[in-house]
JSON list of C-alpha atoms in Angstrom, two decimals:
[
{"chain": "A", "resi": 1, "resn": "MET", "atom": "CA", "xyz": [-33.62, 110.52, 24.47]},
{"chain": "A", "resi": 2, "resn": "ILE", "atom": "CA", "xyz": [-36.40, 107.95, 24.06]},
{"chain": "A", "resi": 3, "resn": "THR", "atom": "CA", "xyz": [-37.78, 108.55, 27.54]},
{"chain": "A", "resi": 4, "resn": "ASP", "atom": "CA", "xyz": [-37.75, 112.32, 26.89]},
{"chain": "A", "resi": 5, "resn": "ILE", "atom": "CA", "xyz": [-39.58, 112.03, 23.58]},
{"chain": "A", "resi": 6, "resn": "THR", "atom": "CA", "xyz": [-42.05, 109.49, 24.93]},
{"chain": "A", "resi": 7, "resn": "GLY", "atom": "CA", "xyz": [-42.84, 111.49, 28.05]},
{"chain": "A", "resi": 8, "resn": "TYR", "atom": "CA", "xyz": [-43.11, 114.78, 26.17]},
{"chain": "A", "resi": 9, "resn": "THR", "atom": "CA", "xyz": [-45.36, 113.40, 23.43]},
{"chain": "A", "resi": 10, "resn": "ALA", "atom": "CA", "xyz": [-47.62, 111.58, 25.89]},
{"chain": "A", "resi": 11, "resn": "SER", "atom": "CA", "xyz": [-47.85, 114.70, 28.06]},
{"chain": "A", "resi": 12, "resn": "ILE", "atom": "CA", "xyz": [-49.19, 116.92, 25.26]},
{"chain": "A", "resi": 13, "resn": "TYR", "atom": "CA", "xyz": [-51.14, 114.42, 23.11]},
{"chain": "A", "resi": 14, "resn": "MET", "atom": "CA", "xyz": [-54.88, 114.84, 23.82]},
{"chain": "A", "resi": 15, "resn": "ARG", "atom": "CA", "xyz": [-53.80, 117.13, 26.69]},
{"chain": "A", "resi": 16, "resn": "GLY", "atom": "CA", "xyz": [-51.98, 114.22, 28.27]},
{"chain": "A", "resi": 17, "resn": "ILE", "atom": "CA", "xyz": [-52.25, 110.45, 28.30]},
{"chain": "A", "resi": 18, "resn": "ARG", "atom": "CA", "xyz": [-50.72, 107.93, 30.71]},
{"chain": "A", "resi": 19, "resn": "PHE", "atom": "CA", "xyz": [-47.26, 106.60, 29.94]},
{"chain": "A", "resi": 20, "resn": "GLY", "atom": "CA", "xyz": [-44.57, 104.46, 31.52]},
{"chain": "A", "resi": 21, "resn": "PHE", "atom": "CA", "xyz": [-40.93, 103.56, 30.99]},
{"chain": "A", "resi": 22, "resn": "VAL", "atom": "CA", "xyz": [-39.02, 100.30, 30.61]},
{"chain": "A", "resi": 23, "resn": "PRO", "atom": "CA", "xyz": [-35.42, 101.61, 30.69]},
{"chain": "A", "resi": 24, "resn": "THR", "atom": "CA", "xyz": [-32.83, 99.46, 28.90]},
{"chain": "A", "resi": 25, "resn": "THR", "atom": "CA", "xyz": [-29.59, 101.35, 29.63]},
{"chain": "A", "resi": 26, "resn": "ILE", "atom": "CA", "xyz": [-27.67, 102.23, 32.80]},
{"chain": "A", "resi": 27, "resn": "LEU", "atom": "CA", "xyz": [-28.25, 105.91, 32.04]},
{"chain": "A", "resi": 28, "resn": "ALA", "atom": "CA", "xyz": [-32.00, 105.44, 31.83]},
{"chain": "A", "resi": 29, "resn": "LEU", "atom": "CA", "xyz": [-32.17, 103.11, 34.85]},
{"chain": "A", "resi": 30, "resn": "VAL", "atom": "CA", "xyz": [-30.44, 105.49, 37.25]},
{"chain": "A", "resi": 31, "resn": "ASP", "atom": "CA", "xyz": [-31.42, 108.85, 35.77]},
{"chain": "A", "resi": 32, "resn": "ALA", "atom": "CA", "xyz": [-33.48, 109.46, 32.63]},
{"chain": "A", "resi": 33, "resn": "SER", "atom": "CA", "xyz": [-36.51, 107.35, 33.55]},
{"chain": "A", "resi": 34, "resn": "ILE", "atom": "CA", "xyz": [-36.82, 108.90, 37.02]},
{"chain": "A", "resi": 35, "resn": "GLY", "atom": "CA", "xyz": [-38.15, 112.32, 37.92]},
{"chain": "A", "resi": 36, "resn": "GLY", "atom": "CA", "xyz": [-40.68, 113.29, 35.27]},
{"chain": "A", "resi": 37, "resn": "LYS", "atom": "CA", "xyz": [-38.51, 115.66, 33.22]},
{"chain": "A", "resi": 38, "resn": "ASN", "atom": "CA", "xyz": [-39.44, 115.29, 29.56]},
{"chain": "A", "resi": 39, "resn": "GLY", "atom": "CA", "xyz": [-37.43, 117.73, 27.45]},
{"chain": "A", "resi": 40, "resn": "ILE", "atom": "CA", "xyz": [-36.58, 118.23, 23.80]},
{"chain": "A", "resi": 41, "resn": "ASP", "atom": "CA", "xyz": [-33.45, 119.94, 22.46]},
{"chain": "A", "resi": 42, "resn": "VAL", "atom": "CA", "xyz": [-33.77, 123.00, 20.25]},
{"chain": "A", "resi": 43, "resn": "GLY", "atom": "CA", "xyz": [-30.68, 123.16, 18.06]},
{"chain": "A", "resi": 44, "resn": "VAL", "atom": "CA", "xyz": [-27.65, 123.21, 20.37]},
{"chain": "A", "resi": 45, "resn": "TYR", "atom": "CA", "xyz": [-29.77, 124.15, 23.39]},
{"chain": "A", "resi": 46, "resn": "LYS", "atom": "CA", "xyz": [-30.51, 121.18, 25.67]},
{"chain": "A", "resi": 47, "resn": "ASN", "atom": "CA", "xyz": [-34.07, 120.46, 26.83]},
{"chain": "A", "resi": 48, "resn": "MET", "atom": "CA", "xyz": [-35.34, 123.92, 25.97]},
{"chain": "A", "resi": 49, "resn": "VAL", "atom": "CA", "xyz": [-38.86, 122.66, 25.29]},
{"chain": "A", "resi": 50, "resn": "GLY", "atom": "CA", "xyz": [-40.41, 120.32, 27.79]},
{"chain": "A", "resi": 51, "resn": "ILE", "atom": "CA", "xyz": [-42.67, 119.51, 30.69]},
{"chain": "A", "resi": 52, "resn": "ILE", "atom": "CA", "xyz": [-42.47, 117.87, 34.11]},
{"chain": "A", "resi": 53, "resn": "ARG", "atom": "CA", "xyz": [-44.94, 114.99, 34.25]},
{"chain": "A", "resi": 54, "resn": "GLN", "atom": "CA", "xyz": [-44.43, 111.74, 36.10]},
{"chain": "A", "resi": 55, "resn": "PRO", "atom": "CA", "xyz": [-44.73, 108.34, 34.40]},
{"chain": "A", "resi": 56, "resn": "SER", "atom": "CA", "xyz": [-47.47, 105.99, 35.60]},
{"chain": "A", "resi": 57, "resn": "PHE", "atom": "CA", "xyz": [-44.97, 103.19, 36.07]},
{"chain": "A", "resi": 58, "resn": "LEU", "atom": "CA", "xyz": [-41.30, 102.24, 35.81]},
{"chain": "A", "resi": 59, "resn": "LEU", "atom": "CA", "xyz": [-40.25, 98.67, 35.05]},
{"chain": "A", "resi": 60, "resn": "HIS", "atom": "CA", "xyz": [-36.57, 98.02, 35.79]},
{"chain": "A", "resi": 61, "resn": "ASP", "atom": "CA", "xyz": [-35.52, 94.69, 34.24]},
{"chain": "A", "resi": 62, "resn": "LEU", "atom": "CA", "xyz": [-31.77, 94.29, 34.63]},
{"chain": "A", "resi": 63, "resn": "SER", "atom": "CA", "xyz": [-31.67, 91.29, 32.29]},
{"chain": "A", "resi": 64, "resn": "LEU", "atom": "CA", "xyz": [-31.90, 93.85, 29.48]},
{"chain": "A", "resi": 65, "resn": "LEU", "atom": "CA", "xyz": [-28.34, 94.93, 30.34]},
{"chain": "A", "resi": 66, "resn": "GLN", "atom": "CA", "xyz": [-26.95, 91.64, 29.03]},
{"chain": "A", "resi": 67, "resn": "SER", "atom": "CA", "xyz": [-26.82, 93.04, 25.49]},
{"chain": "A", "resi": 68, "resn": "LEU", "atom": "CA", "xyz": [-25.79, 96.59, 26.48]},
{"chain": "A", "resi": 69, "resn": "PRO", "atom": "CA", "xyz": [-22.58, 97.73, 24.71]},
{"chain": "A", "resi": 70, "resn": "GLU", "atom": "CA", "xyz": [-19.67, 98.68, 26.96]},
{"chain": "A", "resi": 71, "resn": "LYS", "atom": "CA", "xyz": [-19.81, 102.25, 25.64]},
{"chain": "A", "resi": 72, "resn": "GLU", "atom": "CA", "xyz": [-23.33, 102.57, 27.07]},
{"chain": "A", "resi": 73, "resn": "TRP", "atom": "CA", "xyz": [-22.18, 101.22, 30.45]},
{"chain": "A", "resi": 74, "resn": "GLN", "atom": "CA", "xyz": [-19.55, 103.97, 30.52]},
{"chain": "A", "resi": 75, "resn": "ASN", "atom": "CA", "xyz": [-22.17, 106.54, 29.47]},
{"chain": "A", "resi": 76, "resn": "GLY", "atom": "CA", "xyz": [-24.47, 105.61, 32.35]},
{"chain": "A", "resi": 77, "resn": "PHE", "atom": "CA", "xyz": [-21.77, 105.56, 35.00]},
{"chain": "A", "resi": 78, "resn": "ALA", "atom": "CA", "xyz": [-21.30, 109.32, 34.59]},
{"chain": "A", "resi": 79, "resn": "GLU", "atom": "CA", "xyz": [-24.66, 109.86, 36.32]},
{"chain": "A", "resi": 80, "resn": "ILE", "atom": "CA", "xyz": [-23.76, 107.32, 39.01]},
{"chain": "A", "resi": 81, "resn": "ILE", "atom": "CA", "xyz": [-20.52, 109.18, 39.71]},
{"chain": "A", "resi": 82, "resn": "LYS", "atom": "CA", "xyz": [-22.52, 112.41, 39.79]},
{"chain": "A", "resi": 83, "resn": "HIS", "atom": "CA", "xyz": [-24.86, 111.03, 42.47]},
{"chain": "A", "resi": 84, "resn": "ALA", "atom": "CA", "xyz": [-21.85, 109.92, 44.52]},
{"chain": "A", "resi": 85, "resn": "CYS", "atom": "CA", "xyz": [-20.23, 113.36, 44.24]},
{"chain": "A", "resi": 86, "resn": "ILE", "atom": "CA", "xyz": [-23.30, 115.27, 45.39]},
{"chain": "A", "resi": 87, "resn": "LYS", "atom": "CA", "xyz": [-25.05, 112.91, 47.80]},
{"chain": "A", "resi": 88, "resn": "ASP", "atom": "CA", "xyz": [-23.16, 109.75, 48.73]},
{"chain": "A", "resi": 89, "resn": "ALA", "atom": "CA", "xyz": [-19.51, 109.78, 49.80]},
{"chain": "A", "resi": 90, "resn": "ALA", "atom": "CA", "xyz": [-19.69, 106.08, 50.76]},
{"chain": "A", "resi": 91, "resn": "MET", "atom": "CA", "xyz": [-20.77, 105.18, 47.23]},
{"chain": "A", "resi": 92, "resn": "PHE", "atom": "CA", "xyz": [-17.91, 107.28, 45.87]},
{"chain": "A", "resi": 93, "resn": "LYS", "atom": "CA", "xyz": [-15.48, 105.09, 47.88]},
{"chain": "A", "resi": 94, "resn": "GLN", "atom": "CA", "xyz": [-17.23, 101.94, 46.66]},
{"chain": "A", "resi": 95, "resn": "LEU", "atom": "CA", "xyz": [-16.79, 103.07, 43.05]},
{"chain": "A", "resi": 96, "resn": "GLU", "atom": "CA", "xyz": [-13.11, 103.72, 43.76]},
{"chain": "A", "resi": 97, "resn": "GLN", "atom": "CA", "xyz": [-12.74, 100.17, 45.09]},
{"chain": "A", "resi": 98, "resn": "HIS", "atom": "CA", "xyz": [-14.44, 98.51, 42.12]},
{"chain": "A", "resi": 99, "resn": "SER", "atom": "CA", "xyz": [-14.21, 98.84, 38.34]},
{"chain": "A", "resi": 100, "resn": "LEU", "atom": "CA", "xyz": [-16.55, 98.93, 35.39]},
{"chain": "A", "resi": 101, "resn": "ALA", "atom": "CA", "xyz": [-15.66, 95.29, 34.67]},
{"chain": "A", "resi": 102, "resn": "ASP", "atom": "CA", "xyz": [-16.75, 94.31, 38.20]},
{"chain": "A", "resi": 103, "resn": "TYR", "atom": "CA", "xyz": [-20.22, 95.76, 37.70]},
{"chain": "A", "resi": 104, "resn": "MET", "atom": "CA", "xyz": [-20.58, 94.37, 34.19]},
{"chain": "A", "resi": 105, "resn": "LYS", "atom": "CA", "xyz": [-19.96, 90.77, 35.33]},
{"chain": "A", "resi": 106, "resn": "ASP", "atom": "CA", "xyz": [-21.54, 90.78, 38.82]},
{"chain": "A", "resi": 107, "resn": "LYS", "atom": "CA", "xyz": [-25.35, 90.91, 38.57]},
{"chain": "A", "resi": 108, "resn": "LYS", "atom": "CA", "xyz": [-25.91, 91.36, 42.30]},
{"chain": "A", "resi": 109, "resn": "LEU", "atom": "CA", "xyz": [-23.36, 94.15, 42.54]},
{"chain": "A", "resi": 110, "resn": "VAL", "atom": "CA", "xyz": [-24.86, 96.13, 39.66]},
{"chain": "A", "resi": 111, "resn": "ALA", "atom": "CA", "xyz": [-28.43, 95.52, 40.89]},
{"chain": "A", "resi": 112, "resn": "GLU", "atom": "CA", "xyz": [-27.56, 96.99, 44.28]},
{"chain": "A", "resi": 113, "resn": "LEU", "atom": "CA", "xyz": [-25.84, 99.95, 42.62]},
{"chain": "A", "resi": 114, "resn": "VAL", "atom": "CA", "xyz": [-28.77, 100.68, 40.32]},
{"chain": "A", "resi": 115, "resn": "GLN", "atom": "CA", "xyz": [-31.22, 100.49, 43.22]},
{"chain": "A", "resi": 116, "resn": "ARG", "atom": "CA", "xyz": [-29.04, 102.78, 45.36]},
{"chain": "A", "resi": 117, "resn": "ASN", "atom": "CA", "xyz": [-28.91, 105.39, 42.61]},
{"chain": "A", "resi": 118, "resn": "ALA", "atom": "CA", "xyz": [-32.60, 105.12, 41.74]},
{"chain": "A", "resi": 119, "resn": "LEU", "atom": "CA", "xyz": [-33.47, 105.72, 45.39]},
{"chain": "A", "resi": 120, "resn": "ILE", "atom": "CA", "xyz": [-31.14, 108.74, 45.61]},
{"chain": "A", "resi": 121, "resn": "LYS", "atom": "CA", "xyz": [-32.85, 110.43, 42.70]},
{"chain": "A", "resi": 122, "resn": "THR", "atom": "CA", "xyz": [-36.36, 109.33, 43.71]},
{"chain": "A", "resi": 123, "resn": "LYS", "atom": "CA", "xyz": [-35.99, 110.76, 47.21]},
{"chain": "A", "resi": 124, "resn": "VAL", "atom": "CA", "xyz": [-34.70, 114.07, 45.84]},
{"chain": "A", "resi": 125, "resn": "VAL", "atom": "CA", "xyz": [-37.57, 114.33, 43.34]},
{"chain": "A", "resi": 126, "resn": "GLN", "atom": "CA", "xyz": [-40.21, 113.43, 45.93]},
{"chain": "A", "resi": 127, "resn": "LYS", "atom": "CA", "xyz": [-39.06, 116.34, 48.08]},
{"chain": "A", "resi": 128, "resn": "ASP", "atom": "CA", "xyz": [-38.57, 118.82, 45.24]},
{"chain": "A", "resi": 129, "resn": "GLU", "atom": "CA", "xyz": [-40.38, 117.79, 42.05]},
{"chain": "A", "resi": 130, "resn": "PHE", "atom": "CA", "xyz": [-40.20, 121.20, 40.36]},
{"chain": "A", "resi": 131, "resn": "GLU", "atom": "CA", "xyz": [-36.56, 121.99, 41.13]},
{"chain": "A", "resi": 132, "resn": "LYS", "atom": "CA", "xyz": [-36.94, 124.80, 43.63]},
{"chain": "A", "resi": 133, "resn": "GLY", "atom": "CA", "xyz": [-34.40, 123.43, 46.10]},
{"chain": "A", "resi": 134, "resn": "ASP", "atom": "CA", "xyz": [-32.44, 120.21, 46.49]},
{"chain": "A", "resi": 135, "resn": "ARG", "atom": "CA", "xyz": [-33.25, 118.86, 43.02]},
{"chain": "A", "resi": 136, "resn": "ARG", "atom": "CA", "xyz": [-31.02, 121.54, 41.52]},
{"chain": "A", "resi": 137, "resn": "LEU", "atom": "CA", "xyz": [-28.03, 119.60, 42.90]},
{"chain": "A", "resi": 138, "resn": "LEU", "atom": "CA", "xyz": [-28.72, 116.90, 40.29]},
{"chain": "A", "resi": 139, "resn": "ASN", "atom": "CA", "xyz": [-27.40, 119.38, 37.72]},
{"chain": "A", "resi": 140, "resn": "TYR", "atom": "CA", "xyz": [-23.81, 118.88, 38.89]},
{"chain": "A", "resi": 141, "resn": "GLY", "atom": "CA", "xyz": [-21.65, 118.67, 35.77]},
{"chain": "A", "resi": 142, "resn": "HIS", "atom": "CA", "xyz": [-24.57, 119.52, 33.52]},
{"chain": "A", "resi": 143, "resn": "THR", "atom": "CA", "xyz": [-24.17, 123.27, 33.07]},
{"chain": "A", "resi": 144, "resn": "ILE", "atom": "CA", "xyz": [-20.95, 123.08, 31.09]},
{"chain": "A", "resi": 145, "resn": "GLY", "atom": "CA", "xyz": [-21.83, 119.52, 30.05]},
{"chain": "A", "resi": 146, "resn": "HIS", "atom": "CA", "xyz": [-24.97, 120.62, 28.25]},
{"chain": "A", "resi": 147, "resn": "ALA", "atom": "CA", "xyz": [-23.12, 123.50, 26.62]},
{"chain": "A", "resi": 148, "resn": "ILE", "atom": "CA", "xyz": [-20.61, 121.14, 24.98]},
{"chain": "A", "resi": 149, "resn": "GLU", "atom": "CA", "xyz": [-22.73, 118.02, 24.43]},
{"chain": "A", "resi": 150, "resn": "THR", "atom": "CA", "xyz": [-24.58, 118.92, 21.25]},
{"chain": "A", "resi": 151, "resn": "GLN", "atom": "CA", "xyz": [-21.95, 121.25, 19.83]},
{"chain": "A", "resi": 152, "resn": "TYR", "atom": "CA", "xyz": [-19.26, 118.58, 19.93]},
{"chain": "A", "resi": 153, "resn": "GLY", "atom": "CA", "xyz": [-21.32, 115.47, 19.27]},
{"chain": "A", "resi": 154, "resn": "LEU", "atom": "CA", "xyz": [-20.71, 113.92, 22.68]},
{"chain": "A", "resi": 155, "resn": "MET", "atom": "CA", "xyz": [-22.74, 111.24, 24.41]},
{"chain": "A", "resi": 156, "resn": "HIS", "atom": "CA", "xyz": [-24.59, 112.63, 27.42]},
{"chain": "A", "resi": 157, "resn": "GLY", "atom": "CA", "xyz": [-22.40, 110.78, 29.90]},
{"chain": "A", "resi": 158, "resn": "GLU", "atom": "CA", "xyz": [-19.23, 111.97, 28.20]},
{"chain": "A", "resi": 159, "resn": "ALA", "atom": "CA", "xyz": [-20.38, 115.59, 28.35]},
{"chain": "A", "resi": 160, "resn": "VAL", "atom": "CA", "xyz": [-21.43, 115.30, 32.01]},
{"chain": "A", "resi": 161, "resn": "ALA", "atom": "CA", "xyz": [-18.11, 113.65, 32.90]},
{"chain": "A", "resi": 162, "resn": "ILE", "atom": "CA", "xyz": [-16.17, 116.55, 31.39]},
{"chain": "A", "resi": 163, "resn": "GLY", "atom": "CA", "xyz": [-18.59, 119.00, 33.03]},
{"chain": "A", "resi": 164, "resn": "MET", "atom": "CA", "xyz": [-17.98, 117.41, 36.44]},
{"chain": "A", "resi": 165, "resn": "VAL", "atom": "CA", "xyz": [-14.22, 117.77, 36.09]},
{"chain": "A", "resi": 166, "resn": "TYR", "atom": "CA", "xyz": [-14.57, 121.44, 35.17]},
{"chain": "A", "resi": 167, "resn": "ALA", "atom": "CA", "xyz": [-17.10, 121.96, 37.98]},
{"chain": "A", "resi": 168, "resn": "SER", "atom": "CA", "xyz": [-14.65, 120.43, 40.48]},
{"chain": "A", "resi": 169, "resn": "GLN", "atom": "CA", "xyz": [-11.98, 122.86, 39.26]},
{"chain": "A", "resi": 170, "resn": "ILE", "atom": "CA", "xyz": [-14.37, 125.77, 39.74]},
{"chain": "A", "resi": 171, "resn": "SER", "atom": "CA", "xyz": [-15.28, 124.34, 43.17]},
{"chain": "A", "resi": 172, "resn": "GLU", "atom": "CA", "xyz": [-11.62, 124.44, 44.12]},
{"chain": "A", "resi": 173, "resn": "GLN", "atom": "CA", "xyz": [-11.30, 128.01, 42.87]},
{"chain": "A", "resi": 174, "resn": "LEU", "atom": "CA", "xyz": [-14.42, 129.38, 44.58]},
{"chain": "A", "resi": 175, "resn": "LEU", "atom": "CA", "xyz": [-14.97, 127.10, 47.59]},
{"chain": "A", "resi": 176, "resn": "GLY", "atom": "CA", "xyz": [-11.58, 125.57, 48.34]},
{"chain": "A", "resi": 177, "resn": "PHE", "atom": "CA", "xyz": [-12.71, 122.07, 47.33]},
{"chain": "A", "resi": 178, "resn": "ASP", "atom": "CA", "xyz": [-9.68, 119.80, 47.84]},
{"chain": "A", "resi": 179, "resn": "ALA", "atom": "CA", "xyz": [-10.63, 116.58, 46.03]},
{"chain": "A", "resi": 180, "resn": "LYS", "atom": "CA", "xyz": [-10.72, 117.52, 42.36]},
{"chain": "A", "resi": 181, "resn": "GLU", "atom": "CA", "xyz": [-8.04, 114.94, 41.55]},
{"chain": "A", "resi": 182, "resn": "ARG", "atom": "CA", "xyz": [-10.14, 112.18, 43.15]},
{"chain": "A", "resi": 183, "resn": "VAL", "atom": "CA", "xyz": [-13.11, 113.20, 41.00]},
{"chain": "A", "resi": 184, "resn": "LYS", "atom": "CA", "xyz": [-10.99, 113.22, 37.86]},
{"chain": "A", "resi": 185, "resn": "ALA", "atom": "CA", "xyz": [-9.34, 109.89, 38.71]},
{"chain": "A", "resi": 186, "resn": "LEU", "atom": "CA", "xyz": [-12.70, 108.19, 39.30]},
{"chain": "A", "resi": 187, "resn": "ILE", "atom": "CA", "xyz": [-14.08, 109.47, 36.02]},
{"chain": "A", "resi": 188, "resn": "GLU", "atom": "CA", "xyz": [-11.00, 108.21, 34.20]},
{"chain": "A", "resi": 189, "resn": "LYS", "atom": "CA", "xyz": [-11.30, 104.84, 35.97]},
{"chain": "A", "resi": 190, "resn": "TYR", "atom": "CA", "xyz": [-14.74, 104.36, 34.42]},
{"chain": "A", "resi": 191, "resn": "GLN", "atom": "CA", "xyz": [-13.30, 105.14, 30.98]},
{"chain": "A", "resi": 192, "resn": "LEU", "atom": "CA", "xyz": [-14.97, 108.52, 30.56]},
{"chain": "A", "resi": 193, "resn": "PRO", "atom": "CA", "xyz": [-13.31, 111.66, 29.14]},
{"chain": "A", "resi": 194, "resn": "THR", "atom": "CA", "xyz": [-12.16, 114.42, 31.48]},
{"chain": "A", "resi": 195, "resn": "THR", "atom": "CA", "xyz": [-11.40, 117.27, 29.09]},
{"chain": "A", "resi": 196, "resn": "ILE", "atom": "CA", "xyz": [-12.07, 118.57, 25.59]},
{"chain": "A", "resi": 197, "resn": "SER", "atom": "CA", "xyz": [-10.76, 121.41, 23.44]},
{"chain": "A", "resi": 198, "resn": "PHE", "atom": "CA", "xyz": [-13.60, 123.83, 22.94]},
{"chain": "A", "resi": 199, "resn": "ASP", "atom": "CA", "xyz": [-14.39, 127.31, 21.67]},
{"chain": "A", "resi": 200, "resn": "ALA", "atom": "CA", "xyz": [-14.90, 129.21, 24.92]},
{"chain": "A", "resi": 201, "resn": "LYS", "atom": "CA", "xyz": [-16.95, 131.95, 23.31]},
{"chain": "A", "resi": 202, "resn": "LYS", "atom": "CA", "xyz": [-19.39, 129.57, 21.64]},
{"chain": "A", "resi": 203, "resn": "VAL", "atom": "CA", "xyz": [-19.70, 127.40, 24.75]},
{"chain": "A", "resi": 204, "resn": "PHE", "atom": "CA", "xyz": [-20.40, 130.42, 26.94]},
{"chain": "A", "resi": 205, "resn": "GLU", "atom": "CA", "xyz": [-23.04, 131.69, 24.51]},
{"chain": "A", "resi": 206, "resn": "VAL", "atom": "CA", "xyz": [-24.91, 128.39, 24.79]},
{"chain": "A", "resi": 207, "resn": "LEU", "atom": "CA", "xyz": [-24.31, 128.16, 28.55]},
{"chain": "A", "resi": 208, "resn": "ALA", "atom": "CA", "xyz": [-25.74, 131.64, 29.08]},
{"chain": "A", "resi": 209, "resn": "MET", "atom": "CA", "xyz": [-29.09, 130.40, 27.71]},
{"chain": "A", "resi": 210, "resn": "ASP", "atom": "CA", "xyz": [-29.25, 127.59, 30.28]},
{"chain": "A", "resi": 211, "resn": "LYS", "atom": "CA", "xyz": [-32.48, 127.31, 32.29]},
{"chain": "A", "resi": 212, "resn": "LYS", "atom": "CA", "xyz": [-30.51, 127.68, 35.52]},
{"chain": "A", "resi": 213, "resn": "ARG", "atom": "CA", "xyz": [-29.72, 131.27, 34.67]},
{"chain": "A", "resi": 214, "resn": "VAL", "atom": "CA", "xyz": [-31.44, 133.88, 36.84]},
{"chain": "A", "resi": 215, "resn": "GLN", "atom": "CA", "xyz": [-31.07, 137.36, 35.32]},
{"chain": "A", "resi": 216, "resn": "LYS", "atom": "CA", "xyz": [-27.32, 138.07, 35.34]},
{"chain": "A", "resi": 217, "resn": "GLU", "atom": "CA", "xyz": [-26.31, 135.05, 37.45]},
{"chain": "A", "resi": 218, "resn": "MET", "atom": "CA", "xyz": [-25.98, 131.33, 36.86]},
{"chain": "A", "resi": 219, "resn": "ASN", "atom": "CA", "xyz": [-26.98, 128.90, 39.59]},
{"chain": "A", "resi": 220, "resn": "PHE", "atom": "CA", "xyz": [-23.94, 126.63, 39.38]},
{"chain": "A", "resi": 221, "resn": "VAL", "atom": "CA", "xyz": [-23.67, 123.36, 41.30]},
{"chain": "A", "resi": 222, "resn": "LEU", "atom": "CA", "xyz": [-20.34, 123.08, 43.10]},
{"chain": "A", "resi": 223, "resn": "LEU", "atom": "CA", "xyz": [-18.82, 120.70, 45.66]},
{"chain": "A", "resi": 224, "resn": "ASN", "atom": "CA", "xyz": [-17.84, 121.59, 49.22]},
{"chain": "A", "resi": 225, "resn": "LYS", "atom": "CA", "xyz": [-16.58, 118.03, 49.64]},
{"chain": "A", "resi": 226, "resn": "ILE", "atom": "CA", "xyz": [-17.22, 114.59, 48.20]},
{"chain": "A", "resi": 227, "resn": "GLY", "atom": "CA", "xyz": [-20.87, 113.82, 48.90]},
{"chain": "A", "resi": 228, "resn": "LYS", "atom": "CA", "xyz": [-21.79, 117.44, 49.68]},
{"chain": "A", "resi": 229, "resn": "ALA", "atom": "CA", "xyz": [-22.88, 119.81, 46.90]},
{"chain": "A", "resi": 230, "resn": "ILE", "atom": "CA", "xyz": [-24.33, 123.31, 46.98]},
{"chain": "A", "resi": 231, "resn": "VAL", "atom": "CA", "xyz": [-25.91, 125.69, 44.49]},
{"chain": "A", "resi": 232, "resn": "HIS", "atom": "CA", "xyz": [-23.62, 128.69, 44.13]},
{"chain": "A", "resi": 233, "resn": "PRO", "atom": "CA", "xyz": [-24.78, 131.72, 42.11]},
{"chain": "A", "resi": 234, "resn": "ILE", "atom": "CA", "xyz": [-22.00, 133.00, 39.85]},
{"chain": "A", "resi": 235, "resn": "PRO", "atom": "CA", "xyz": [-22.34, 136.34, 38.02]},
{"chain": "A", "resi": 236, "resn": "LEU", "atom": "CA", "xyz": [-22.27, 135.71, 34.26]},
{"chain": "A", "resi": 237, "resn": "GLN", "atom": "CA", "xyz": [-19.45, 138.17, 33.75]},
{"chain": "A", "resi": 238, "resn": "ARG", "atom": "CA", "xyz": [-17.28, 136.28, 36.24]},
{"chain": "A", "resi": 239, "resn": "LEU", "atom": "CA", "xyz": [-18.35, 132.91, 34.86]},
{"chain": "A", "resi": 240, "resn": "GLU", "atom": "CA", "xyz": [-17.30, 133.95, 31.37]},
{"chain": "A", "resi": 241, "resn": "LYS", "atom": "CA", "xyz": [-13.78, 134.71, 32.65]},
{"chain": "A", "resi": 242, "resn": "ILE", "atom": "CA", "xyz": [-13.68, 131.33, 34.41]},
{"chain": "A", "resi": 243, "resn": "ILE", "atom": "CA", "xyz": [-14.78, 129.49, 31.25]},
{"chain": "A", "resi": 244, "resn": "ASN", "atom": "CA", "xyz": [-12.10, 131.26, 29.23]},
{"chain": "A", "resi": 245, "resn": "LYS", "atom": "CA", "xyz": [-9.40, 129.90, 31.56]},
{"chain": "A", "resi": 246, "resn": "LEU", "atom": "CA", "xyz": [-10.55, 126.26, 31.64]}
]
């Protein structure tokens, strides 16, 4: 939230001044500080007002994690799991072999993981800054995640975790994805939620206003396999039926 507000304000103040980020959470280190998206929520609608403008610098100081609450470690690992699901099957296996406690106590292990994730996102953004192609894959788990996050008072990582589980279910239904239980098990391992009771009608109403909507279709990120994601257009009418059955 702080990186979004800072980047947005700096981008419009005096028609734009230079800014930089010193991220202090796992979420900001691997995701929020990278890529130049600076968005502000409007009511229950996520990042509806915003701009893409790159920071002048990023300073990653992992010593700042020493005082990070465990809840914020969990929150940030949702984006790490997301990167593994869409781009890095080997990292997915590594996460399965370790635990949150391992990363919290081993400085070298977490440093390597943060760097690996920062490079994944940086490379994607360098190739597709304005989200015309591959960058759209970074939205895995975010379509439904954003629709439930503000309405139900969830942390971003919690909402994305739930969104990834639902997206893996939809991937199974539409693409024959056969590893939804692995995705769910990994999310549970890192102490993140995998489901929530929600009002399907209200969630779909918010989801239908998502920026990824193109006319009567939603560009939904699904998984062919662990480490391989695609953007799959789903007609809104069909998506509404799918949401109602989740």
